[in-house]
Amino acid sequence: MKTFRIFFGLSIGIILFLFVAKIFFFAFVAAAIMSIIYAVFSRVKRLITYGQNGEHYMQRHNFNPGYINNRNDEVEPLFVDNMSGSRRTINNIKFIEAI
């Protein structure tokens, strides 16, 4: 009788374990499929409809014909002393020569 209880308990435990493992396996497969579908449809939606900021895709500044004519082709300076919120440059010549 004792061996029957052990066998019955082990069989119930194995059945429950396999059932839970099957549920987790199918849940992970479903999550993987849904994430792939979401990634594909979000890329397609972004290409067809609107940009990340809500503007229409063909009216973004990269595709605006006036953007090419309005841009400033001047080179920005690397070190500006009076910029607010910027890091100050090191003006120590000995430090620069050591590097």
N, CA, C and O atoms as CSV, one atom per row, in Angstrom:
chain,resi,resn,atom,element,x,y,z
A,1,MET,N,N,0.819,-1.197,0.000
A,1,MET,CA,C,0.000,0.000,0.000
A,1,MET,C,C,0.864,1.263,0.000
A,1,MET,O,O,0.524,2.269,-0.623
A,2,LYS,N,N,1.996,1.184,0.718
A,2,LYS,CA,C,2.868,2.350,0.788
A,2,LYS,C,C,3.494,2.633,-0.576
A,2,LYS,O,O,3.630,3.794,-0.963
A,3,THR,N,N,3.869,1.602,-1.296
A,3,THR,CA,C,4.448,1.811,-2.627
A,3,THR,C,C,3.424,2.394,-3.593
A,3,THR,O,O,3.780,3.178,-4.473
A,4,PHE,N,N,2.168,2.023,-3.438
A,4,PHE,CA,C,1.124,2.579,-4.294
A,4,PHE,C,C,0.965,4.076,-4.047
A,4,PHE,O,O,0.800,4.842,-4.997
A,5,ARG,N,N,1.012,4.501,-2.791
A,5,ARG,CA,C,0.898,5.931,-2.471
A,5,ARG,C,C,2.077,6.710,-3.057
A,5,ARG,O,O,1.893,7.797,-3.604
A,6,ILE,N,N,3.281,6.156,-2.943
A,6,ILE,CA,C,4.464,6.837,-3.491
A,6,ILE,C,C,4.342,6.933,-5.012
A,6,ILE,O,O,4.585,7.989,-5.595
A,7,PHE,N,N,3.969,5.831,-5.641
A,7,PHE,CA,C,3.803,5.835,-7.093
A,7,PHE,C,C,2.705,6.805,-7.511
A,7,PHE,O,O,2.877,7.551,-8.475
A,8,PHE,N,N,1.585,6.806,-6.804
A,8,PHE,CA,C,0.476,7.706,-7.120
A,8,PHE,C,C,0.894,9.168,-6.935
A,8,PHE,O,O,0.568,10.012,-7.770
A,9,GLY,N,N,1.604,9.473,-5.860
A,9,GLY,CA,C,2.073,10.843,-5.622
A,9,GLY,C,C,3.067,11.303,-6.674
A,9,GLY,O,O,2.993,12.436,-7.151
A,10,LEU,N,N,3.998,10.425,-7.037
A,10,LEU,CA,C,4.971,10.789,-8.072
A,10,LEU,C,C,4.305,10.979,-9.430
A,10,LEU,O,O,4.670,11.883,-10.181
A,11,SER,N,N,3.340,10.140,-9.742
A,11,SER,CA,C,2.666,10.272,-11.039
A,11,SER,C,C,1.856,11.570,-11.106
A,11,SER,O,O,1.858,12.248,-12.133
A,12,ILE,N,N,1.174,11.915,-10.029
A,12,ILE,CA,C,0.433,13.190,-9.992
A,12,ILE,C,C,1.409,14.365,-10.106
A,12,ILE,O,O,1.141,15.322,-10.832
A,13,GLY,N,N,2.532,14.299,-9.397
A,13,GLY,CA,C,3.537,15.367,-9.464
A,13,GLY,C,C,4.114,15.529,-10.858
A,13,GLY,O,O,4.291,16.650,-11.334
A,14,ILE,N,N,4.408,14.414,-11.514
A,14,ILE,CA,C,4.958,14.481,-12.874
A,14,ILE,C,C,3.928,15.028,-13.847
A,14,ILE,O,O,4.265,15.826,-14.721
A,15,ILE,N,N,2.687,14.611,-13.706
A,15,ILE,CA,C,1.624,15.112,-14.591
A,15,ILE,C,C,1.445,16.616,-14.407
A,15,ILE,O,O,1.341,17.348,-15.391
A,16,LEU,N,N,1.408,17.084,-13.168
A,16,LEU,CA,C,1.267,18.527,-12.923
A,16,LEU,C,C,2.469,19.302,-13.446
A,16,LEU,O,O,2.311,20.373,-14.031
A,17,PHE,N,N,3.675,18.764,-13.236
A,17,PHE,CA,C,4.878,19.436,-13.722
A,17,PHE,C,C,4.867,19.549,-15.244
A,17,PHE,O,O,5.182,20.608,-15.787
A,18,LEU,N,N,4.510,18.478,-15.931
A,18,LEU,CA,C,4.466,18.520,-17.393
A,18,LEU,C,C,3.380,19.469,-17.894
A,18,LEU,O,O,3.559,20.143,-18.909
A,19,PHE,N,N,2.256,19.522,-17.184
A,19,PHE,CA,C,1.183,20.442,-17.563
A,19,PHE,C,C,1.639,21.893,-17.433
A,19,PHE,O,O,1.416,22.699,-18.336
A,20,VAL,N,N,2.276,22.224,-16.315
A,20,VAL,CA,C,2.768,23.592,-16.109
A,20,VAL,C,C,3.874,23.916,-17.108
A,20,VAL,O,O,3.918,25.027,-17.637
A,21,ALA,N,N,4.768,22.960,-17.375
A,21,ALA,CA,C,5.840,23.188,-18.347
A,21,ALA,C,C,5.273,23.432,-19.739
A,21,ALA,O,O,5.781,24.275,-20.479
A,22,LYS,N,N,4.222,22.698,-20.101
A,22,LYS,CA,C,3.591,22.890,-21.404
A,22,LYS,C,C,2.957,24.278,-21.501
A,22,LYS,O,O,3.063,24.942,-22.532
A,23,ILE,N,N,2.301,24.713,-20.426
A,23,ILE,CA,C,1.691,26.047,-20.421
A,23,ILE,C,C,2.761,27.124,-20.569
A,23,ILE,O,O,2.594,28.054,-21.358
A,24,PHE,N,N,3.861,27.010,-19.818
A,24,PHE,CA,C,4.937,27.993,-19.929
A,24,PHE,C,C,5.564,27.982,-21.320
A,24,PHE,O,O,5.877,29.044,-21.859
A,25,PHE,N,N,5.750,26.820,-21.903
A,25,PHE,CA,C,6.336,26.732,-23.239
A,25,PHE,C,C,5.464,27.445,-24.261
A,25,PHE,O,O,5.959,28.251,-25.049
A,26,PHE,N,N,4.164,27.151,-24.250
A,26,PHE,CA,C,3.277,27.800,-25.211
A,26,PHE,C,C,3.128,29.294,-24.930
A,26,PHE,O,O,2.927,30.078,-25.858
A,27,ALA,N,N,3.226,29.695,-23.662
A,27,ALA,CA,C,3.170,31.122,-23.349
A,27,ALA,C,C,4.392,31.847,-23.912
A,27,ALA,O,O,4.261,32.944,-24.455
A,28,PHE,N,N,5.569,31.250,-23.790
A,28,PHE,CA,C,6.773,31.877,-24.342
A,28,PHE,C,C,6.741,31.903,-25.867
A,28,PHE,O,O,7.182,32.876,-26.478
A,29,VAL,N,N,6.229,30.853,-26.478
A,29,VAL,CA,C,6.107,30.846,-27.937
A,29,VAL,C,C,5.127,31.922,-28.390
A,29,VAL,O,O,5.394,32.637,-29.356
A,30,ALA,N,N,4.005,32.040,-27.705
A,30,ALA,CA,C,3.020,33.069,-28.059
A,30,ALA,C,C,3.593,34.466,-27.852
A,30,ALA,O,O,3.356,35.355,-28.669
A,31,ALA,N,N,4.343,34.673,-26.773
A,31,ALA,CA,C,4.954,35.985,-26.535
A,31,ALA,C,C,5.985,36.317,-27.603
A,31,ALA,O,O,6.082,37.467,-28.030
A,32,ALA,N,N,6.750,35.333,-28.039
A,32,ALA,CA,C,7.736,35.571,-29.095
A,32,ALA,C,C,7.055,35.935,-30.406
A,32,ALA,O,O,7.487,36.856,-31.099
A,33,ILE,N,N,6.000,35.219,-30.745
A,33,ILE,CA,C,5.272,35.515,-31.984
A,33,ILE,C,C,4.639,36.895,-31.915
A,33,ILE,O,O,4.697,37.648,-32.887
A,34,MET,N,N,4.036,37.240,-30.780
A,34,MET,CA,C,3.410,38.557,-30.647
A,34,MET,C,C,4.440,39.678,-30.698
A,34,MET,O,O,4.165,40.732,-31.270
A,35,SER,N,N,5.621,39.476,-30.115
A,35,SER,CA,C,6.639,40.527,-30.160
A,35,SER,C,C,7.174,40.716,-31.574
A,35,SER,O,O,7.472,41.841,-31.975
A,36,ILE,N,N,7.300,39.631,-32.333
A,36,ILE,CA,C,7.735,39.756,-33.729
A,36,ILE,C,C,6.682,40.489,-34.550
A,36,ILE,O,O,7.014,41.364,-35.350
A,37,ILE,N,N,5.424,40.139,-34.356
A,37,ILE,CA,C,4.341,40.815,-35.081
A,37,ILE,C,C,4.286,42.289,-34.704
A,37,ILE,O,O,4.102,43.140,-35.575
A,38,TYR,N,N,4.443,42.607,-33.416
A,38,TYR,CA,C,4.428,44.005,-32.985
A,38,TYR,C,C,5.585,44.775,-33.604
A,38,TYR,O,O,5.401,45.909,-34.047
A,39,ALA,N,N,6.781,44.178,-33.643
A,39,ALA,CA,C,7.938,44.870,-34.216
A,39,ALA,C,C,7.727,45.149,-35.699
A,39,ALA,O,O,8.037,46.240,-36.179
A,40,VAL,N,N,7.203,44.171,-36.423
A,40,VAL,CA,C,6.983,44.354,-37.859
A,40,VAL,C,C,5.924,45.418,-38.106
A,40,VAL,O,O,6.132,46.315,-38.924
A,41,PHE,N,N,4.798,45.334,-37.417
A,41,PHE,CA,C,3.731,46.294,-37.657
A,41,PHE,C,C,4.087,47.699,-37.185
A,41,PHE,O,O,3.643,48.673,-37.792
A,42,SER,N,N,4.872,47.831,-36.123
A,42,SER,CA,C,5.264,49.176,-35.695
A,42,SER,C,C,6.211,49.811,-36.703
A,42,SER,O,O,6.140,51.018,-36.935
A,43,ARG,N,N,7.106,49.011,-37.313
A,43,ARG,CA,C,7.993,49.559,-38.347
A,43,ARG,C,C,7.194,49.952,-39.588
A,43,ARG,O,O,7.440,51.000,-40.186
A,44,VAL,N,N,6.245,49.114,-39.968
A,44,VAL,CA,C,5.420,49.431,-41.137
A,44,VAL,C,C,4.582,50.668,-40.863
A,44,VAL,O,O,4.458,51.533,-41.731
A,45,LYS,N,N,4.008,50.767,-39.676
A,45,LYS,CA,C,3.200,51.937,-39.325
A,45,LYS,C,C,4.040,53.199,-39.328
A,45,LYS,O,O,3.592,54.247,-39.793
A,46,ARG,N,N,5.256,53.102,-38.812
A,46,ARG,CA,C,6.120,54.274,-38.780
A,46,ARG,C,C,6.514,54.694,-40.188
A,46,ARG,O,O,6.640,55.887,-40.461
A,47,LEU,N,N,6.709,53.739,-41.080
A,47,LEU,CA,C,7.082,54.089,-42.448
A,47,LEU,C,C,5.913,54.673,-43.227
A,47,LEU,O,O,6.100,55.572,-44.047
A,48,ILE,N,N,4.710,54.170,-42.980
A,48,ILE,CA,C,3.570,54.577,-43.794
A,48,ILE,C,C,2.882,55.815,-43.239
A,48,ILE,O,O,2.575,56.737,-43.995
A,49,THR,N,N,2.635,55.855,-41.943
A,49,THR,CA,C,1.747,56.896,-41.422
A,49,THR,C,C,2.501,58.068,-40.823
A,49,THR,O,O,2.691,59.082,-41.495
A,50,TYR,N,N,2.929,57.956,-39.588
A,50,TYR,CA,C,3.448,59.102,-38.879
A,50,TYR,C,C,4.828,58.811,-38.306
A,50,TYR,O,O,5.207,57.657,-38.107
A,51,GLY,N,N,5.570,59.888,-38.046
A,51,GLY,CA,C,6.877,59.756,-37.427
A,51,GLY,C,C,6.747,59.595,-35.926
A,51,GLY,O,O,5.646,59.460,-35.393
A,52,GLN,N,N,7.890,59.610,-35.251
A,52,GLN,CA,C,7.875,59.394,-33.810
A,52,GLN,C,C,7.254,60.561,-33.059
A,52,GLN,O,O,6.704,60.371,-31.974
A,53,ASN,N,N,7.331,61.772,-33.617
A,53,ASN,CA,C,6.780,62.941,-32.937
A,53,ASN,C,C,5.360,63.257,-33.367
A,53,ASN,O,O,4.828,64.293,-32.970
A,54,GLY,N,N,4.727,62.412,-34.160
A,54,GLY,CA,C,3.341,62.607,-34.540
A,54,GLY,C,C,3.145,63.322,-35.856
A,54,GLY,O,O,2.008,63.443,-36.312
A,55,GLU,N,N,4.205,63.803,-36.487
A,55,GLU,CA,C,4.042,64.484,-37.765
A,55,GLU,C,C,3.961,63.457,-38.888
A,55,GLU,O,O,4.441,62.331,-38.756
A,56,HIS,N,N,3.353,63.863,-39.982
A,56,HIS,CA,C,3.222,62.946,-41.106
A,56,HIS,C,C,4.602,62.632,-41.661
A,56,HIS,O,O,5.488,63.486,-41.663
A,57,TYR,N,N,4.777,61.415,-42.125
A,57,TYR,CA,C,6.105,60.934,-42.500
A,57,TYR,C,C,6.725,61.763,-43.623
A,57,TYR,O,O,7.915,62.071,-43.566
A,58,MET,N,N,5.957,62.126,-44.626
A,58,MET,CA,C,6.514,62.865,-45.757
A,58,MET,C,C,6.712,64.338,-45.437
A,58,MET,O,O,7.307,65.051,-46.245
A,59,GLN,N,N,6.240,64.826,-44.293
A,59,GLN,CA,C,6.422,66.223,-43.928
A,59,GLN,C,C,7.484,66.409,-42.862
A,59,GLN,O,O,7.626,67.510,-42.331
A,60,ARG,N,N,8.230,65.372,-42.536
A,60,ARG,CA,C,9.301,65.518,-41.566
A,60,ARG,C,C,10.404,66.361,-42.160
A,60,ARG,O,O,10.448,66.548,-43.376
A,61,HIS,N,N,11.299,66.878,-41.331
A,61,HIS,CA,C,12.299,67.821,-41.825
A,61,HIS,C,C,13.294,67.164,-42.773
A,61,HIS,O,O,13.902,67.858,-43.588
A,62,ASN,N,N,13.478,65.860,-42.693
A,62,ASN,CA,C,14.400,65.198,-43.616
A,62,ASN,C,C,13.861,65.183,-45.042
A,62,ASN,O,O,14.634,65.162,-46.000
A,63,PHE,N,N,12.544,65.194,-45.184
A,63,PHE,CA,C,11.935,65.106,-46.495
A,63,PHE,C,C,11.318,66.432,-46.933
A,63,PHE,O,O,10.661,66.493,-47.972
A,64,ASN,N,N,11.517,67.476,-46.166
A,64,ASN,CA,C,10.992,68.780,-46.517
A,64,ASN,C,C,11.912,69.405,-47.555
A,64,ASN,O,O,13.095,69.590,-47.270
A,65,PRO,N,N,11.421,69.740,-48.755
A,65,PRO,CA,C,12.307,70.302,-49.779
A,65,PRO,C,C,12.926,71.630,-49.359
A,65,PRO,O,O,14.041,71.943,-49.778
A,66,GLY,N,N,12.233,72.412,-48.547
A,66,GLY,CA,C,12.790,73.685,-48.106
A,66,GLY,C,C,13.890,73.539,-47.082
A,66,GLY,O,O,14.647,74.480,-46.843
A,67,TYR,N,N,13.988,72.377,-46.477
A,67,TYR,CA,C,15.001,72.159,-45.443
A,67,TYR,C,C,16.405,72.208,-46.025
A,67,TYR,O,O,17.331,72.688,-45.371
A,68,ILE,N,N,16.570,71.719,-47.242
A,68,ILE,CA,C,17.894,71.693,-47.858
A,68,ILE,C,C,18.368,73.111,-48.138
A,68,ILE,O,O,19.552,73.406,-47.977
A,69,ASN,N,N,17.471,73.989,-48.551
A,69,ASN,CA,C,17.862,75.356,-48.871
A,69,ASN,C,C,18.044,76.212,-47.625
A,69,ASN,O,O,18.769,77.205,-47.675
A,70,ASN,N,N,17.416,75.865,-46.519
A,70,ASN,CA,C,17.461,76.696,-45.324
A,70,ASN,C,C,18.564,76.319,-44.357
A,70,ASN,O,O,18.786,77.045,-43.387
A,71,ARG,N,N,19.253,75.235,-44.572
A,71,ARG,CA,C,20.245,74.817,-43.594
A,71,ARG,C,C,21.466,75.710,-43.649
A,71,ARG,O,O,21.765,76.321,-44.675
A,72,ASN,N,N,22.153,75.776,-42.551
A,72,ASN,CA,C,23.331,76.619,-42.426
A,72,ASN,C,C,24.555,75.733,-42.589
A,72,ASN,O,O,24.733,74.780,-41.830
A,73,ASP,N,N,25.398,76.030,-43.565
A,73,ASP,CA,C,26.559,75.191,-43.851
A,73,ASP,C,C,27.805,75.622,-43.096
A,73,ASP,O,O,28.889,75.101,-43.360
A,74,GLU,N,N,27.682,76.563,-42.160
A,74,GLU,CA,C,28.847,76.996,-41.409
A,74,GLU,C,C,29.241,75.933,-40.393
A,74,GLU,O,O,28.402,75.180,-39.899
A,75,VAL,N,N,30.523,75.889,-40.095
A,75,VAL,CA,C,31.035,74.941,-39.118
A,75,VAL,C,C,30.913,75.555,-37.733
A,75,VAL,O,O,31.304,76.703,-37.524
A,76,GLU,N,N,30.374,74.799,-36.787
A,76,GLU,CA,C,30.259,75.302,-35.424
A,76,GLU,C,C,31.612,75.227,-34.734
A,76,GLU,O,O,32.363,74.278,-34.959
A,77,PRO,N,N,31.939,76.207,-33.899
A,77,PRO,CA,C,33.222,76.166,-33.188
A,77,PRO,C,C,33.221,75.069,-32.124
A,77,PRO,O,O,32.187,74.762,-31.530
A,78,LEU,N,N,34.388,74.488,-31.897
A,78,LEU,CA,C,34.492,73.428,-30.907
A,78,LEU,C,C,34.486,73.970,-29.489
A,78,LEU,O,O,33.860,73.386,-28.604
A,79,PHE,N,N,35.177,75.083,-29.264
A,79,PHE,CA,C,35.303,75.643,-27.922
A,79,PHE,C,C,34.690,77.031,-27.907
A,79,PHE,O,O,35.215,77.957,-28.525
A,80,VAL,N,N,33.581,77.171,-27.202
A,80,VAL,CA,C,32.912,78.456,-27.064
A,80,VAL,C,C,32.925,78.805,-25.590
A,80,VAL,O,O,32.459,78.022,-24.761
A,81,ASP,N,N,33.463,79.996,-25.247
A,81,ASP,CA,C,33.619,80.365,-23.842
A,81,ASP,C,C,32.317,80.799,-23.191
A,81,ASP,O,O,32.137,80.574,-21.994
A,82,ASN,N,N,31.414,81.405,-23.924
A,82,ASN,CA,C,30.233,81.990,-23.296
A,82,ASN,C,C,28.970,81.157,-23.499
A,82,ASN,O,O,27.871,81.704,-23.409
A,83,MET,N,N,29.080,79.873,-23.766
A,83,MET,CA,C,27.887,79.032,-23.892
A,83,MET,C,C,27.372,78.676,-22.507
A,83,MET,O,O,28.141,78.229,-21.656
A,84,SER,N,N,26.099,78.867,-22.276
A,84,SER,CA,C,25.529,78.535,-20.977
A,84,SER,C,C,25.253,77.044,-20.903
A,84,SER,O,O,24.746,76.445,-21.852
A,85,GLY,N,N,25.588,76.456,-19.773
A,85,GLY,CA,C,25.328,75.045,-19.569
A,85,GLY,C,C,26.336,74.118,-20.209
A,85,GLY,O,O,26.145,72.902,-20.194
A,86,SER,N,N,27.400,74.654,-20.771
A,86,SER,CA,C,28.383,73.785,-21.408
A,86,SER,C,C,29.567,73.572,-20.484
A,86,SER,O,O,29.758,74.326,-19.530
A,87,ARG,N,N,30.345,72.571,-20.756
A,87,ARG,CA,C,31.526,72.293,-19.955
A,87,ARG,C,C,32.621,73.277,-20.320
A,87,ARG,O,O,32.801,73.616,-21.490
A,88,ARG,N,N,33.338,73.727,-19.328
A,88,ARG,CA,C,34.422,74.675,-19.586
A,88,ARG,C,C,35.629,73.919,-20.116
A,88,ARG,O,O,35.902,72.792,-19.703
A,89,THR,N,N,36.347,74.552,-21.036
A,89,THR,CA,C,37.528,73.926,-21.607
A,89,THR,C,C,38.710,74.108,-20.677
A,89,THR,O,O,38.740,75.035,-19.868
A,90,ILE,N,N,39.671,73.230,-20.795
A,90,ILE,CA,C,40.889,73.321,-19.993
A,90,ILE,C,C,41.894,74.157,-20.772
A,90,ILE,O,O,42.291,73.790,-21.877
A,91,ASN,N,N,42.301,75.275,-20.198
A,91,ASN,CA,C,43.217,76.179,-20.878
A,91,ASN,C,C,44.633,76.061,-20.353
A,91,ASN,O,O,45.446,76.957,-20.578
A,92,ASN,N,N,44.946,74.990,-19.665
A,92,ASN,CA,C,46.279,74.805,-19.116
A,92,ASN,C,C,47.151,74.152,-20.182
A,92,ASN,O,O,46.929,72.999,-20.549
A,93,ILE,N,N,48.148,74.893,-20.681
A,93,ILE,CA,C,48.980,74.402,-21.778
A,93,ILE,C,C,49.828,73.225,-21.323
A,93,ILE,O,O,50.037,72.288,-22.093
A,94,LYS,N,N,50.321,73.252,-20.087
A,94,LYS,CA,C,51.152,72.147,-19.598
A,94,LYS,C,C,50.338,70.853,-19.531
A,94,LYS,O,O,50.851,69.775,-19.832
A,95,PHE,N,N,49.086,70.964,-19.140
A,95,PHE,CA,C,48.219,69.786,-19.089
A,95,PHE,C,C,47.987,69.221,-20.487
A,95,PHE,O,O,47.993,68.006,-20.682
A,96,ILE,N,N,47.785,70.107,-21.453
A,96,ILE,CA,C,47.553,69.665,-22.824
A,96,ILE,C,C,48.809,69.030,-23.405
A,96,ILE,O,O,48.717,68.034,-24.123
A,97,GLU,N,N,49.996,69.593,-23.104
A,97,GLU,CA,C,51.242,69.017,-23.609
A,97,GLU,C,C,51.514,67.656,-22.978
A,97,GLU,O,O,52.112,66.790,-23.616
A,98,ALA,N,N,51.084,67.456,-21.739
A,98,ALA,CA,C,51.320,66.179,-21.075
A,98,ALA,C,C,50.493,65.067,-21.705
A,98,ALA,O,O,50.890,63.902,-21.695
A,99,ILE,N,N,49.370,65.428,-22.238
A,99,ILE,CA,C,48.517,64.414,-22.867
A,99,ILE,C,C,49.101,64.033,-24.193
A,99,ILE,O,O,48.542,63.190,-24.895
